[in-house]
PDB file of C-alpha atoms in Angstrom:
ATOM      1  CA  MET A   9     -14.994  11.662  -7.884  1.00  0.00           C
ATOM      2  CA  VAL A  10     -13.479  12.887  -4.672  1.00  0.00           C
ATOM      3  CA  ILE A  11     -10.628  11.167  -2.915  1.00  0.00           C
ATOM      4  CA  LYS A  12     -11.192  10.999   0.827  1.00  0.00           C
ATOM      5  CA  VAL A  13      -8.202  10.651   3.122  1.00  0.00           C
ATOM      6  CA  PHE A  14      -9.148   9.724   6.658  1.00  0.00           C
ATOM      7  CA  VAL A  15      -6.654  11.257   9.087  1.00  0.00           C
ATOM      8  CA  ALA A  16      -6.355  11.900  12.802  1.00  0.00           C
ATOM      9  CA  THR A  17      -5.491  15.563  13.198  1.00  0.00           C
ATOM     10  CA  SER A  18      -4.607  15.102  16.859  1.00  0.00           C
ATOM     11  CA  SER A  19      -2.720  11.811  16.676  1.00  0.00           C
ATOM     12  CA  GLY A  20      -0.074  11.271  19.319  1.00  0.00           C
ATOM     13  CA  SER A  21       1.825   8.887  17.056  1.00  0.00           C
ATOM     14  CA  THR A  22       4.708  10.393  15.108  1.00  0.00           C
ATOM     15  CA  ALA A  23       4.615   7.468  12.664  1.00  0.00           C
ATOM     16  CA  ILE A  24       0.923   8.057  11.880  1.00  0.00           C
ATOM     17  CA  LYS A  25       1.511  11.813  11.483  1.00  0.00           C
ATOM     18  CA  LYS A  26       4.362  11.189   9.017  1.00  0.00           C
ATOM     19  CA  LYS A  27       2.283   8.744   6.966  1.00  0.00           C
ATOM     20  CA  GLN A  28      -0.649  11.171   6.859  1.00  0.00           C
ATOM     21  CA  GLN A  29       1.649  14.016   5.816  1.00  0.00           C
ATOM     22  CA  GLU A  30       3.185  11.911   3.062  1.00  0.00           C
ATOM     23  CA  VAL A  31      -0.208  11.007   1.576  1.00  0.00           C
ATOM     24  CA  VAL A  32      -1.610  14.546   1.820  1.00  0.00           C
ATOM     25  CA  GLY A  33       1.620  16.123   0.549  1.00  0.00           C
ATOM     26  CA  PHE A  34       1.746  13.800  -2.454  1.00  0.00           C
ATOM     27  CA  LEU A  35      -1.874  14.495  -3.386  1.00  0.00           C
ATOM     28  CA  GLU A  36      -1.352  18.249  -3.040  1.00  0.00           C
ATOM     29  CA  ALA A  37       1.898  18.198  -5.048  1.00  0.00           C
ATOM     30  CA  ASN A  38       0.195  16.271  -7.854  1.00  0.00           C
ATOM     31  CA  LYS A  39      -2.903  18.498  -7.765  1.00  0.00           C
ATOM     32  CA  ILE A  40      -5.193  15.556  -7.035  1.00  0.00           C
ATOM     33  CA  ASP A  41      -8.466  16.761  -5.492  1.00  0.00           C
ATOM     34  CA  PHE A  42      -9.124  15.252  -2.095  1.00  0.00           C
ATOM     35  CA  GLN A  43     -10.841  15.867   1.211  1.00  0.00           C
ATOM     36  CA  GLN A  44      -9.255  15.270   4.589  1.00  0.00           C
ATOM     37  CA  MET A  45     -11.714  13.553   6.863  1.00  0.00           C
ATOM     38  CA  ASP A  46     -10.746  13.952  10.520  1.00  0.00           C
ATOM     39  CA  ILE A  47     -11.470  10.874  12.623  1.00  0.00           C
ATOM     40  CA  ALA A  48     -10.129  12.366  15.858  1.00  0.00           C
ATOM     41  CA  GLY A  49     -12.653  15.177  16.105  1.00  0.00           C
ATOM     42  CA  ASP A  50     -15.578  13.696  14.206  1.00  0.00           C
ATOM     43  CA  GLU A  51     -17.119  10.475  15.459  1.00  0.00           C
ATOM     44  CA  ASP A  52     -19.243  10.068  12.308  1.00  0.00           C
ATOM     45  CA  ASN A  53     -16.082  10.088  10.157  1.00  0.00           C
ATOM     46  CA  ARG A  54     -14.375   7.622  12.504  1.00  0.00           C
ATOM     47  CA  ASN A  55     -17.327   5.232  12.464  1.00  0.00           C
ATOM     48  CA  TRP A  56     -17.758   5.503   8.678  1.00  0.00           C
ATOM     49  CA  MET A  57     -14.073   4.734   8.093  1.00  0.00           C
ATOM     50  CA  ARG A  58     -14.091   1.759  10.471  1.00  0.00           C
ATOM     51  CA  GLU A  59     -17.233   0.319   8.896  1.00  0.00           C
ATOM     52  CA  ASN A  60     -16.014   0.724   5.308  1.00  0.00           C
ATOM     53  CA  VAL A  61     -12.465  -0.625   5.521  1.00  0.00           C
ATOM     54  CA  PRO A  62     -12.776  -4.219   4.240  1.00  0.00           C
ATOM     55  CA  GLY A  63     -12.378  -6.941   6.858  1.00  0.00           C
ATOM     56  CA  GLU A  64      -9.228  -8.388   5.286  1.00  0.00           C
ATOM     57  CA  LYS A  65      -7.585  -4.948   5.522  1.00  0.00           C
ATOM     58  CA  LYS A  66      -8.330  -4.451   9.215  1.00  0.00           C
ATOM     59  CA  PRO A  67      -5.645  -5.223  11.803  1.00  0.00           C
ATOM     60  CA  GLN A  68      -6.183  -8.020  14.313  1.00  0.00           C
ATOM     61  CA  ASN A  69      -7.760  -5.650  16.837  1.00  0.00           C
ATOM     62  CA  GLY A  70     -10.305  -4.663  14.160  1.00  0.00           C
ATOM     63  CA  ILE A  71      -9.549  -0.937  14.313  1.00  0.00           C
ATOM     64  CA  PRO A  72      -7.874   0.430  11.169  1.00  0.00           C
ATOM     65  CA  LEU A  73      -5.398   3.252  11.712  1.00  0.00           C
ATOM     66  CA  PRO A  74      -5.181   6.378   9.580  1.00  0.00           C
ATOM     67  CA  PRO A  75      -4.452   7.240   6.911  1.00  0.00           C
ATOM     68  CA  GLN A  76      -7.129   5.272   5.053  1.00  0.00           C
ATOM     69  CA  ILE A  77      -7.919   6.271   1.475  1.00  0.00           C
ATOM     70  CA  PHE A  78     -11.237   6.077  -0.375  1.00  0.00           C
ATOM     71  CA  ASN A  79     -12.526   7.226  -3.740  1.00  0.00           C
ATOM     72  CA  GLU A  80     -16.015   8.324  -2.700  1.00  0.00           C
ATOM     73  CA  GLU A  81     -17.365   5.061  -1.180  1.00  0.00           C
ATOM     74  CA  ARG A  82     -14.764   2.742  -2.795  1.00  0.00           C
ATOM     75  CA  TYR A  83     -11.895   1.659  -0.564  1.00  0.00           C
ATOM     76  CA  CYS A  84      -8.499   2.320  -2.160  1.00  0.00           C
ATOM     77  CA  GLY A  85      -6.183   1.254   0.646  1.00  0.00           C
ATOM     78  CA  ASP A  86      -4.042   2.139   3.615  1.00  0.00           C
ATOM     79  CA  PHE A  87      -0.643   3.821   3.734  1.00  0.00           C
ATOM     80  CA  GLU A  88       1.280   0.687   2.753  1.00  0.00           C
ATOM     81  CA  SER A  89      -0.918   0.179  -0.323  1.00  0.00           C
ATOM     82  CA  PHE A  90      -0.586   3.866  -1.207  1.00  0.00           C
ATOM     83  CA  PHE A  91       3.196   3.738  -0.850  1.00  0.00           C
ATOM     84  CA  SER A  92       3.455   0.618  -3.041  1.00  0.00           C
ATOM     85  CA  ALA A  93       1.273   2.184  -5.742  1.00  0.00           C
ATOM     86  CA  LYS A  94       3.385   5.332  -5.635  1.00  0.00           C
ATOM     87  CA  GLU A  95       6.621   3.347  -5.948  1.00  0.00           C
ATOM     88  CA  GLU A  96       5.192   1.294  -8.843  1.00  0.00           C
ATOM     89  CA  ASN A  97       3.963   4.489 -10.529  1.00  0.00           C
ATOM     90  CA  ILE A  98       0.350   3.281 -10.582  1.00  0.00           C
ATOM     91  CA  ILE A  99      -1.078   5.809  -8.131  1.00  0.00           C
ATOM     92  CA  TYR A 100      -3.931   6.889 -10.427  1.00  0.00           C
ATOM     93  CA  SER A 101      -5.081   3.278 -10.847  1.00  0.00           C
ATOM     94  CA  PHE A 102      -4.809   2.821  -7.086  1.00  0.00           C
ATOM     95  CA  LEU A 103      -6.992   5.881  -6.540  1.00  0.00           C
ATOM     96  CA  GLY A 104      -9.466   4.838  -9.231  1.00  0.00           C
ATOM     97  CA  LEU A 105      -8.709   7.929 -11.307  1.00  0.00           C
ATOM     98  CA  ALA A 106      -7.866   8.384 -14.966  1.00  0.00           C
ATOM     99  CA  PRO A 107      -4.217   9.420 -15.255  1.00  0.00           C
ATOM    100  CA  PRO A 108      -3.638  12.883 -16.664  1.00  0.00           C
ATOM    101  CA  PRO A 109      -2.405  13.041 -20.264  1.00  0.00           C
ATOM    102  CA  GLY A 110       1.350  12.764 -20.576  1.00  0.00           C
ATOM    103  CA  THR A 111       1.934  10.791 -17.385  1.00  0.00           C
ATOM    104  CA  GLU A 112       3.849   7.530 -17.473  1.00  0.00           C
ATOM    105  CA  GLU A 113       0.857   5.658 -16.103  1.00  0.00           C
ATOM    106  CA  THR A 114      -1.205   6.278 -19.266  1.00  0.00           C
ATOM    107  CA  GLY A 115       0.683   3.558 -21.156  1.00  0.00           C
ATOM    108  CA  LYS A 116       0.755   1.119 -18.267  1.00  0.00           C
ATOM    109  CA  SER A 117      -1.241  -1.761 -19.740  1.00  0.00           C
ATOM    110  CA  ASP A 118       1.698  -3.272 -21.635  1.00  0.00           C
ATOM    111  CA  ALA A 119       4.130  -2.370 -18.876  1.00  0.00           C
ATOM    112  CA  THR A 120       1.868  -3.932 -16.255  1.00  0.00           C
ATOM    113  CA  GLU A 121       1.812  -7.205 -18.175  1.00  0.00           C
ATOM    114  CA  VAL A 122       5.593  -7.125 -18.421  1.00  0.00           C
ATOM    115  CA  ASN A 123       5.887  -6.398 -14.685  1.00  0.00           C
ATOM    116  CA  GLU A 124       3.509  -9.230 -13.831  1.00  0.00           C
ATOM    117  CA  ALA A 125       5.491 -11.635 -16.014  1.00  0.00           C
ATOM    118  CA  HIS A 126       8.685 -10.377 -14.377  1.00  0.00           C
ATOM    119  CA  ALA A 127       7.157 -10.892 -10.906  1.00  0.00           C
ATOM    120  CA  GLU A 128       6.157 -14.449 -11.832  1.00  0.00           C
ATOM    121  CA  ALA A 129       9.662 -15.159 -13.083  1.00  0.00           C
ATOM    122  CA  LYS A 130      11.093 -13.716  -9.852  1.00  0.00           C
ATOM    123  CA  ALA A 131       8.769 -15.927  -7.828  1.00  0.00           C
ATOM    124  CA  GLY A 132      10.071 -18.943  -9.732  1.00  0.00           C
ATOM    125  CA  GLU A 133      13.644 -17.872  -9.077  1.00  0.00           C
ATOM    126  CA  GLY A 134      12.771 -17.398  -5.424  1.00  0.00           C
ATOM    127  CA  ALA A 135      11.538 -20.971  -5.224  1.00  0.00           C
ATOM    128  CA  GLU A 136      14.775 -22.204  -6.765  1.00  0.00           C
ATOM    129  CA  ALA A 137      16.801 -19.956  -4.465  1.00  0.00           C
ATOM    130  CA  ALA A 138      14.904 -21.316  -1.481  1.00  0.00           C
ATOM    131  CA  GLN A 139      16.067 -24.829  -2.420  1.00  0.00           C
ATOM    132  CA  SER A 140      19.690 -23.822  -2.922  1.00  0.00           C
ATOM    133  CA  PRO A 141      20.540 -23.188   0.742  1.00  0.00           C
ATOM    134  CA  SER A 142      19.261 -26.636   1.715  1.00  0.00           C
ATOM    135  CA  GLU A 143      21.442 -28.188  -1.001  1.00  0.00           C
ATOM    136  CA  ASP A 144      24.395 -26.186   0.319  1.00  0.00           C
ATOM    137  CA  GLN A 145      23.602 -27.327   3.836  1.00  0.00           C
ATOM    138  CA  GLN A 146      23.485 -30.927   2.624  1.00  0.00           C
ATOM    139  CA  GLU A 147      26.896 -30.541   0.976  1.00  0.00           C
ATOM    140  CA  ASN A 148      28.296 -29.037   4.194  1.00  0.00           C
ATOM    141  CA  LYS A 149      26.967 -32.014   6.173  1.00  0.00           C
ATOM    142  CA  GLU A 150      28.589 -34.411   3.726  1.00  0.00           C
ATOM    143  CA  GLU A 151      31.905 -32.514   3.898  1.00  0.00           C
ATOM    144  CA  HIS A 152      31.817 -32.585   7.705  1.00  0.00           C
ATOM    145  CA  ALA A 153      30.964 -36.304   7.694  1.00  0.00           C
ATOM    146  CA  THR A 154      33.880 -37.167   5.407  1.00  0.00           C
ATOM    147  CA  ALA A 155      36.215 -34.960   7.443  1.00  0.00           C
ATOM    148  CA  GLY A 156      35.156 -36.723  10.626  1.00  0.00           C
ATOM    149  CA  VAL A 157      33.711 -33.611  12.191  1.00  0.00           C
TER     150      VAL A 157
END
């Protein structure tokens, strides 16, 4: 399986260049085999990338920006998805690759369940926290009403 990173080698955007460099640099540093597919100089690459990024992942104008990451024909994600997977230490799952022996990601199944449970608990706390400011606002209104403000 070959990871394909679609990049624009002649991009005028500094932000795009930095994102591309971060993806490529990470893959190189971790000795993950990949191919850079230039969309600036190769119209076939550009068209293939645009056609194969899922609709829900395309921006409103319909034209996905590089870097876009694929494992052969399977879409992995864009830079934001890559960055999240890297931060969560699930980059091999994100890329559709088996993690090398001895990496933290090899024992992720239990940890993933714990993280999902933690995320659900956080979401519940967030809902409670969202109600708290309105209660505080209500108390402030009552205080102002009793103070004649």
